[in-house]
Short mmCIF file of C-alpha atoms in Angstrom, two decimals:
data_model
loop_
_atom_site.label_atom_id
_atom_site.label_comp_id
_atom_site.label_asym_id
_atom_site.label_seq_id
_atom_site.Cartn_x
_atom_site.Cartn_y
_atom_site.Cartn_z
CA UNK A 1 -80.40 -16.86 1.67
CA UNK A 2 -78.39 -17.05 -1.97
CA UNK A 3 -81.21 -17.17 -4.17
CA UNK A 4 -81.51 -19.49 -7.26
CA UNK A 5 -81.63 -16.86 -9.24
CA UNK A 6 -82.62 -13.26 -8.67
CA UNK A 7 -83.73 -11.75 -11.53
CA UNK A 8 -83.82 -7.73 -10.40
CA UNK A 9 -80.12 -8.24 -10.20
CA UNK A 10 -80.05 -8.52 -14.22
CA UNK A 11 -81.84 -5.63 -14.05
CA UNK A 12 -80.10 -3.39 -12.33
CA UNK A 13 -76.85 -4.48 -14.61
CA UNK A 14 -78.52 -2.04 -17.29
CA UNK A 15 -81.18 -0.11 -15.20
CA UNK A 16 -80.97 3.10 -17.33
CA UNK A 17 -80.51 1.34 -19.97
CA UNK A 18 -83.51 -0.34 -19.29
CA UNK A 19 -85.41 2.33 -17.80
CA UNK A 20 -84.54 4.59 -21.16
CA UNK A 21 -86.01 1.96 -23.56
CA UNK A 22 -89.38 1.77 -21.78
CA UNK A 23 -89.54 5.58 -21.60
CA UNK A 24 -88.77 5.57 -25.16
CA UNK A 25 -91.32 3.22 -26.09
CA UNK A 26 -93.92 4.89 -23.80
CA UNK A 27 -93.68 7.92 -25.37
CA UNK A 28 -93.59 7.00 -28.64
CA UNK A 29 -97.58 5.88 -28.83
CA UNK A 30 -96.74 2.63 -30.69
CA UNK A 31 -96.84 -0.40 -28.54
CA UNK A 32 -97.60 -3.33 -30.86
CA UNK A 33 -95.78 -4.54 -33.72
CA UNK A 34 -93.96 -1.76 -34.26
CA UNK A 35 -90.30 -0.78 -34.57
CA UNK A 36 -88.97 -2.52 -31.29
CA UNK A 37 -90.15 -5.69 -32.68
CA UNK A 38 -88.93 -5.00 -36.32
CA UNK A 39 -85.61 -4.40 -34.52
CA UNK A 40 -85.27 -6.95 -32.50
CA UNK A 41 -86.25 -9.59 -34.83
CA UNK A 42 -83.59 -8.26 -37.17
CA UNK A 43 -80.44 -7.42 -34.38
CA UNK A 44 -81.20 -10.94 -32.67
CA UNK A 45 -81.32 -12.69 -36.16
CA UNK A 46 -77.60 -10.59 -36.96
CA UNK A 47 -76.28 -11.84 -33.70
CA UNK A 48 -77.54 -15.44 -34.42
CA UNK A 49 -75.70 -15.62 -38.29
CA UNK A 50 -76.58 -18.23 -41.13
CA UNK A 51 -78.20 -16.07 -43.01
CA UNK A 52 -81.44 -16.04 -40.50
CA UNK A 53 -84.88 -14.58 -40.16
CA UNK A 54 -86.94 -13.96 -37.16
CA UNK A 55 -90.35 -13.40 -36.13
CA UNK A 56 -91.07 -12.21 -32.73
CA UNK A 57 -94.50 -14.01 -30.95
CA UNK A 58 -95.74 -13.61 -27.76
CA UNK A 59 -94.26 -16.52 -25.38
CA UNK A 60 -91.98 -20.15 -26.32
CA UNK A 61 -95.10 -22.24 -26.29
CA UNK A 62 -96.58 -20.40 -29.07
CA UNK A 63 -93.22 -20.47 -30.82
CA UNK A 64 -93.44 -24.25 -31.19
CA UNK A 65 -97.16 -24.05 -32.17
CA UNK A 66 -97.42 -21.24 -35.00
CA UNK A 67 -93.08 -22.35 -36.09
CA UNK A 68 -94.60 -25.80 -36.19
CA UNK A 69 -97.73 -25.15 -37.93
CA UNK A 70 -96.03 -22.83 -40.48
CA UNK A 71 -93.82 -25.67 -41.87
CA UNK A 72 -96.39 -27.77 -41.92
CA UNK A 73 -97.22 -30.00 -39.15
CA UNK A 74 -100.36 -31.72 -39.26
CA UNK A 75 -102.75 -33.98 -37.32
CA UNK A 76 -101.23 -37.49 -37.43
CA UNK A 77 -97.68 -36.97 -37.66
CA UNK A 78 -94.87 -37.97 -35.23
CA UNK A 79 -92.14 -36.28 -33.79
CA UNK A 80 -89.50 -37.88 -32.10
CA UNK A 81 -88.18 -35.92 -28.76
CA UNK A 82 -86.46 -36.48 -25.81
CA UNK A 83 -88.31 -37.34 -23.18
CA UNK A 84 -86.86 -35.42 -20.42
CA UNK A 85 -87.65 -32.37 -22.10
CA UNK A 86 -89.82 -29.75 -20.95
CA UNK A 87 -93.85 -30.25 -21.19
CA UNK A 88 -93.73 -26.81 -23.46
CA UNK A 89 -92.41 -28.91 -26.00
CA UNK A 90 -94.99 -31.57 -26.05
CA UNK A 91 -98.11 -29.13 -26.02
CA UNK A 92 -96.45 -27.31 -28.92
CA UNK A 93 -96.68 -30.70 -31.17
CA UNK A 94 -99.93 -31.50 -29.49
CA UNK A 95 -101.96 -28.67 -29.93
CA UNK A 96 -100.66 -28.97 -33.71
CA UNK A 97 -102.29 -32.00 -34.32
CA UNK A 98 -98.74 -34.01 -33.95
CA UNK A 99 -98.09 -37.44 -31.64
CA UNK A 100 -95.14 -36.39 -29.75
CA UNK A 101 -92.37 -39.76 -29.54
CA UNK A 102 -90.23 -40.29 -26.48
CA UNK A 103 -86.99 -41.19 -26.69
CA UNK A 104 -83.59 -41.01 -24.03
CA UNK A 105 -81.39 -38.35 -23.58
CA UNK A 106 -77.44 -39.15 -23.70
CA UNK A 107 -75.18 -38.89 -20.62
CA UNK A 108 -74.93 -34.49 -21.46
CA UNK A 109 -79.23 -34.83 -20.68
CA UNK A 110 -79.09 -33.63 -24.66
CA UNK A 111 -81.31 -36.27 -27.15
CA UNK A 112 -79.30 -39.42 -28.00
CA UNK A 113 -79.35 -39.84 -31.29
CA UNK A 114 -78.58 -43.29 -31.18
CA UNK A 115 -82.32 -43.92 -29.89
CA UNK A 116 -83.83 -42.23 -33.05
CA UNK A 117 -84.05 -45.01 -35.71
CA UNK A 118 -85.47 -47.47 -33.31
CA UNK A 119 -88.36 -44.96 -32.68
CA UNK A 120 -89.47 -44.11 -36.31
CA UNK A 121 -92.68 -45.46 -38.11
CA UNK A 122 -94.12 -44.67 -41.43
CA UNK A 123 -95.81 -41.51 -39.58
CA UNK A 124 -92.74 -39.58 -37.94
CA UNK A 125 -92.31 -36.71 -39.46
CA UNK A 126 -89.69 -34.59 -38.41
CA UNK A 127 -87.12 -34.80 -35.02
CA UNK A 128 -87.44 -32.17 -32.52
CA UNK A 129 -84.59 -31.54 -30.14
CA UNK A 130 -84.63 -29.58 -27.27
CA UNK A 131 -80.68 -28.12 -25.84
CA UNK A 132 -81.34 -28.07 -22.35
CA UNK A 133 -79.44 -26.41 -19.45
CA UNK A 134 -77.49 -24.27 -21.74
CA UNK A 135 -75.62 -26.71 -23.64
CA UNK A 136 -76.17 -27.55 -27.27
CA UNK A 137 -77.50 -31.39 -28.85
CA UNK A 138 -74.21 -32.94 -30.45
CA UNK A 139 -76.60 -32.35 -33.91
CA UNK A 140 -74.04 -34.09 -35.99
CA UNK A 141 -75.70 -37.62 -36.18
CA UNK A 142 -79.12 -35.96 -36.32
CA UNK A 143 -79.16 -33.73 -39.16
CA UNK A 144 -77.50 -37.28 -40.75
CA UNK A 145 -80.44 -39.13 -39.72
CA UNK A 146 -82.60 -36.76 -39.94
CA UNK A 147 -81.29 -36.39 -43.91
CA UNK A 148 -81.34 -40.41 -44.18
CA UNK A 149 -85.06 -40.67 -43.69
CA UNK A 150 -85.81 -37.14 -45.10
CA UNK A 151 -87.06 -35.96 -42.03
CA UNK A 152 -87.83 -32.28 -41.11
CA UNK A 153 -85.78 -31.40 -37.56
CA UNK A 154 -86.34 -28.63 -35.33
CA UNK A 155 -84.97 -27.37 -32.05
CA UNK A 156 -86.48 -26.04 -29.58
CA UNK A 157 -83.70 -23.34 -28.08
CA UNK A 158 -85.73 -22.46 -25.16
CA UNK A 159 -82.72 -22.76 -22.73
CA UNK A 160 -80.38 -22.63 -25.55
CA UNK A 161 -79.50 -18.92 -26.36
CA UNK A 162 -76.19 -18.70 -28.05
CA UNK A 163 -74.98 -22.12 -27.17
CA UNK A 164 -72.48 -23.39 -30.08
CA UNK A 165 -71.98 -27.39 -31.30
CA UNK A 166 -68.49 -26.56 -33.89
CA UNK A 167 -69.09 -22.88 -33.73
CA UNK A 168 -72.38 -22.64 -34.68
CA UNK A 169 -75.32 -21.45 -32.42
CA UNK A 170 -78.25 -23.57 -31.50
CA UNK A 171 -81.40 -22.38 -34.17
CA UNK A 172 -79.07 -23.04 -37.27
CA UNK A 173 -79.14 -26.54 -37.74
CA UNK A 174 -82.85 -27.17 -38.23
CA UNK A 175 -86.00 -26.18 -40.65
CA UNK A 176 -86.72 -24.16 -38.02
CA UNK A 177 -86.39 -22.71 -34.60
CA UNK A 178 -88.25 -21.73 -31.54
CA UNK A 179 -86.82 -20.09 -28.82
CA UNK A 180 -88.37 -18.09 -25.35
CA UNK A 181 -87.81 -15.52 -23.51
CA UNK A 182 -89.19 -15.93 -20.34
CA UNK A 183 -87.46 -13.76 -17.59
CA UNK A 184 -85.39 -16.82 -16.51
CA UNK A 185 -83.81 -17.59 -19.38
CA UNK A 186 -80.38 -15.80 -20.29
CA UNK A 187 -81.60 -13.90 -23.11
CA UNK A 188 -84.92 -13.54 -20.79
CA UNK A 189 -87.60 -10.22 -21.21
CA UNK A 190 -89.47 -8.26 -18.87
CA UNK A 191 -92.23 -11.14 -19.64
CA UNK A 192 -93.35 -13.28 -21.98
CA UNK A 193 -91.46 -13.11 -25.22
CA UNK A 194 -90.40 -15.81 -27.68
CA UNK A 195 -89.58 -15.72 -31.33
CA UNK A 196 -89.23 -18.69 -34.34
CA UNK A 197 -86.17 -18.48 -36.12
CA UNK A 198 -85.23 -20.09 -39.53
CA UNK A 199 -83.47 -19.78 -42.83
CA UNK A 200 -86.19 -20.83 -45.07
CA UNK A 201 -87.62 -16.92 -44.86
CA UNK A 202 -91.41 -18.39 -46.29
CA UNK A 203 -91.66 -20.28 -42.78
CA UNK A 204 -90.44 -17.21 -40.54
CA UNK A 205 -93.37 -15.12 -42.96
CA UNK A 206 -95.63 -17.30 -42.88
CA UNK A 207 -95.31 -17.41 -38.59
CA UNK A 208 -95.88 -13.82 -39.14
CA UNK A 209 -99.03 -13.65 -40.73
CA UNK A 210 -100.05 -16.30 -38.14
CA UNK A 211 -99.48 -14.37 -34.53
CA UNK A 212 -101.90 -11.66 -36.18
CA UNK A 213 -104.98 -13.34 -36.55
CA UNK A 214 -104.09 -14.80 -40.33
CA UNK A 215 -102.85 -11.60 -41.60
CA UNK A 216 -100.81 -10.91 -44.17
CA UNK A 217 -102.10 -7.56 -44.33
CA UNK A 218 -104.55 -5.18 -42.53
CA UNK A 219 -108.42 -6.49 -42.45
CA UNK A 220 -107.43 -9.42 -45.22
CA UNK A 221 -106.98 -12.59 -43.10
CA UNK A 222 -105.85 -15.72 -45.11
CA UNK A 223 -105.42 -18.04 -43.04
CA UNK A 224 -106.47 -19.33 -39.57
CA UNK A 225 -104.10 -17.34 -37.09
CA UNK A 226 -104.04 -16.41 -33.66
CA UNK A 227 -103.35 -13.66 -31.25
CA UNK A 228 -99.81 -14.37 -30.73
CA UNK A 229 -97.60 -11.22 -30.83
CA UNK A 230 -94.68 -10.19 -29.29
CA UNK A 231 -94.91 -6.45 -27.94
CA UNK A 232 -92.91 -3.60 -28.34
CA UNK A 233 -91.82 -2.68 -24.42
CA UNK A 234 -90.98 -6.47 -24.17
CA UNK A 235 -89.26 -5.91 -27.95
CA UNK A 236 -87.69 -3.17 -26.75
CA UNK A 237 -85.86 -4.27 -23.76
CA UNK A 238 -84.85 -7.32 -25.38
CA UNK A 239 -82.77 -4.75 -27.55
CA UNK A 240 -81.12 -3.88 -24.53
CA UNK A 241 -79.88 -6.91 -23.14
CA UNK A 242 -79.43 -8.91 -26.41
CA UNK A 243 -76.49 -5.82 -26.10
CA UNK A 244 -75.05 -7.23 -23.31
CA UNK A 245 -74.98 -10.57 -23.94
CA UNK A 246 -71.51 -10.95 -24.23
CA UNK A 247 -70.85 -9.65 -20.54
CA UNK A 248 -73.80 -11.74 -18.98
CA UNK A 249 -73.05 -15.22 -20.90
CA UNK A 250 -69.17 -14.24 -19.24
CA UNK A 251 -70.21 -13.65 -15.90
CA UNK A 252 -72.26 -17.41 -15.68
CA UNK A 253 -69.64 -19.16 -16.84
CA UNK A 254 -67.27 -17.43 -14.25
CA UNK A 255 -69.51 -18.82 -11.93
CA UNK A 256 -70.13 -22.31 -14.03
CA UNK A 257 -66.31 -22.74 -14.05
CA UNK A 258 -65.52 -22.04 -10.53
CA UNK A 259 -68.46 -24.11 -9.71
CA UNK A 260 -67.20 -26.98 -11.71
CA UNK A 261 -63.44 -26.59 -10.19
CA UNK A 262 -64.10 -26.15 -6.70
CA UNK A 263 -67.08 -28.38 -5.71
CA UNK A 264 -65.23 -31.57 -4.93
CA UNK A 265 -67.79 -34.13 -3.18
CA UNK A 266 -67.95 -37.74 -4.31
CA UNK A 267 -71.70 -37.80 -3.62
CA UNK A 268 -72.07 -34.92 -6.50
CA UNK A 269 -71.75 -35.85 -9.97
CA UNK A 270 -71.47 -32.49 -11.69
CA UNK A 271 -72.61 -31.62 -15.10
CA UNK A 272 -70.63 -32.64 -18.46
CA UNK A 273 -69.86 -30.62 -21.49
CA UNK A 274 -69.79 -32.45 -25.14
CA UNK A 275 -67.33 -32.22 -27.72
CA UNK A 276 -67.39 -29.30 -29.80
CA UNK A 277 -70.06 -27.84 -27.40
CA UNK A 278 -69.84 -24.45 -25.49
CA UNK A 279 -71.90 -24.21 -22.84
CA UNK A 280 -74.01 -21.00 -21.98
CA UNK A 281 -75.26 -22.22 -18.03
CA UNK A 282 -78.47 -21.05 -18.28
CA UNK A 283 -78.90 -23.86 -15.37
CA UNK A 284 -76.17 -25.57 -13.42
CA UNK A 285 -77.16 -29.00 -12.56
CA UNK A 286 -76.12 -31.63 -10.02
CA UNK A 287 -77.05 -35.35 -9.63
CA UNK A 288 -77.24 -36.22 -5.86
CA UNK A 289 -79.03 -39.56 -4.72
CA UNK A 290 -81.27 -38.30 -2.42
CA UNK A 291 -82.42 -35.51 -3.77
CA UNK A 292 -84.87 -34.23 -1.20
CA UNK A 293 -82.29 -34.37 1.47
CA UNK A 294 -79.88 -32.64 -0.06
CA UNK A 295 -81.97 -29.28 -0.85
CA UNK A 296 -83.68 -29.31 2.96
CA UNK A 297 -79.68 -29.14 3.50
CA UNK A 298 -79.11 -26.78 1.37
CA UNK A 299 -81.71 -24.80 2.48
CA UNK A 300 -80.61 -25.24 6.36
CA UNK A 301 -77.52 -23.40 5.27
CA UNK A 302 -79.23 -20.64 3.57
CA UNK A 303 -78.65 -21.47 -0.40
CA UNK A 304 -81.73 -21.38 -2.36
CA UNK A 305 -82.05 -24.95 -5.17
CA UNK A 306 -84.71 -25.80 -7.42
CA UNK A 307 -85.22 -28.61 -9.38
CA UNK A 308 -86.38 -28.63 -13.11
CA UNK A 309 -89.36 -30.78 -12.68
CA UNK A 310 -90.25 -33.70 -10.98
CA UNK A 311 -92.53 -35.48 -13.22
CA UNK A 312 -92.01 -36.38 -16.87
CA UNK A 313 -93.49 -34.98 -19.64
CA UNK A 314 -95.34 -38.55 -20.63
CA UNK A 315 -96.36 -39.50 -17.14
CA UNK A 316 -98.47 -36.07 -16.97
CA UNK A 317 -102.11 -36.27 -16.70
CA UNK A 318 -102.84 -34.35 -19.97
CA UNK A 319 -100.56 -37.26 -21.90
CA UNK A 320 -102.27 -40.52 -20.38
CA UNK A 321 -103.62 -41.09 -23.50
CA UNK A 322 -100.55 -42.44 -24.50
CA UNK A 323 -100.39 -44.69 -22.26
CA UNK A 324 -96.36 -44.95 -21.38
CA UNK A 325 -96.27 -45.22 -17.63
CA UNK A 326 -93.11 -45.18 -15.13
CA UNK A 327 -90.38 -47.38 -15.80
CA UNK A 328 -90.12 -46.58 -19.28
CA UNK A 329 -87.33 -44.52 -20.13
CA UNK A 330 -85.07 -44.70 -16.59
CA UNK A 331 -82.09 -42.77 -17.48
CA UNK A 332 -84.65 -39.64 -18.06
CA UNK A 333 -86.72 -40.72 -14.67
CA UNK A 334 -82.85 -40.88 -13.16
CA UNK A 335 -82.21 -37.35 -13.63
CA UNK A 336 -85.66 -36.02 -13.02
CA UNK A 337 -85.00 -37.61 -9.25
CA UNK A 338 -82.01 -36.58 -8.84
CA UNK A 339 -81.27 -33.25 -10.23
CA UNK A 340 -80.48 -30.21 -8.53
CA UNK A 341 -80.24 -26.91 -9.90
CA UNK A 342 -77.00 -24.73 -7.65
CA UNK A 343 -77.66 -20.60 -8.07
CA UNK A 344 -76.89 -19.32 -11.05
CA UNK A 345 -77.68 -16.09 -12.53
CA UNK A 346 -76.17 -13.04 -14.62
CA UNK A 347 -74.96 -11.75 -10.99
CA UNK A 348 -72.99 -13.50 -8.04
CA UNK A 349 -70.20 -12.01 -6.05
CA UNK A 350 -67.30 -14.11 -5.90
CA UNK A 351 -68.19 -14.48 -1.96
CA UNK A 352 -71.44 -16.12 -2.66
CA UNK A 353 -70.00 -18.37 -5.25
CA UNK A 354 -67.38 -19.34 -2.69
CA UNK A 355 -70.36 -20.17 0.26
CA UNK A 356 -72.29 -22.12 -2.02
CA UNK A 357 -69.11 -23.93 -2.95
CA UNK A 358 -68.27 -24.84 0.92
CA UNK A 359 -71.92 -25.78 1.00
CA UNK A 360 -72.13 -28.23 -0.90
CA UNK A 361 -68.73 -29.71 -0.46
CA UNK A 362 -69.84 -30.21 3.45
CA UNK A 363 -72.52 -32.17 2.43
CA UNK A 364 -72.13 -35.09 4.17
CA UNK A 365 -75.41 -37.71 2.71
CA UNK A 366 -75.89 -40.63 1.68
CA UNK A 367 -73.22 -41.40 -1.11
CA UNK A 368 -73.73 -41.80 -4.79
CA UNK A 369 -73.68 -45.97 -5.53
#
């Protein structure tokens, strides 16, 4: 079976470096908020460019929560988000006491700026874009609308590490950006991890206070904070992976380019790449009319597939109080009902890529309408 994403492959690519770093951290005797966290924060910010700063936290959800709180989001605020985003984005908003207000995505699965203004109310405080699947949102119009209406702009970059729009990486367009370093991510660790990035040092500094019990220095607590620290082991291992991102992204691009050039089945809708964007292929998403039938067919031919999420966030039980119902966002629901993830990982052998292409091209299920 060709896996959807075998994490151990990425480990094996640089196994000696990872193992040496783990030993270095263990032998150091310092395991929380030390030189590895400081080093990763500095190196990640430098790699992104743009004079930004980074605060490492314990996971991507807490990055959203702490980042929004540090930027001043409060109870009663409304934040415009795309309806096809992941539930973590919405949870971070709601944990701040704010309300997510949904709009449909565009043909690239990203927030469609044309839908923003109709969703604005006197309570709207910000727009939060989620750069999905490894491609940046087209940020020009989004930024223009935020400036026009005096709104803050945030970015969920959990799936878009080093994905550029017009030469600038995601995470550098808004007031603050939120990253996940969960193991499946293009820049993923070996456990949970997250980060908040901003050009505004005051926001990053406040996140560093909030992540550590609200403390600005030892035993001095100025905020009602959290225990949300990135640990030394994860930071150290992330530093190793960060040093190899060019090779890892090139590997993913090679896989994706073969899929794009060689899959030629009219029943399969391939992903589109937006103008001024460079896709980094966190996931390779196709659209097929009968999601379940296609996935079973692929399984029978020893190729694993996956789905992003079957149920949109606005239909999850935890969001029932907002009163959304099926049919409210048909574009989003079409994506959820018909999208399938093909194998994509840090490394695939040429014969594995060829097998995926061969099996997809041989699929004879119900043709697209």
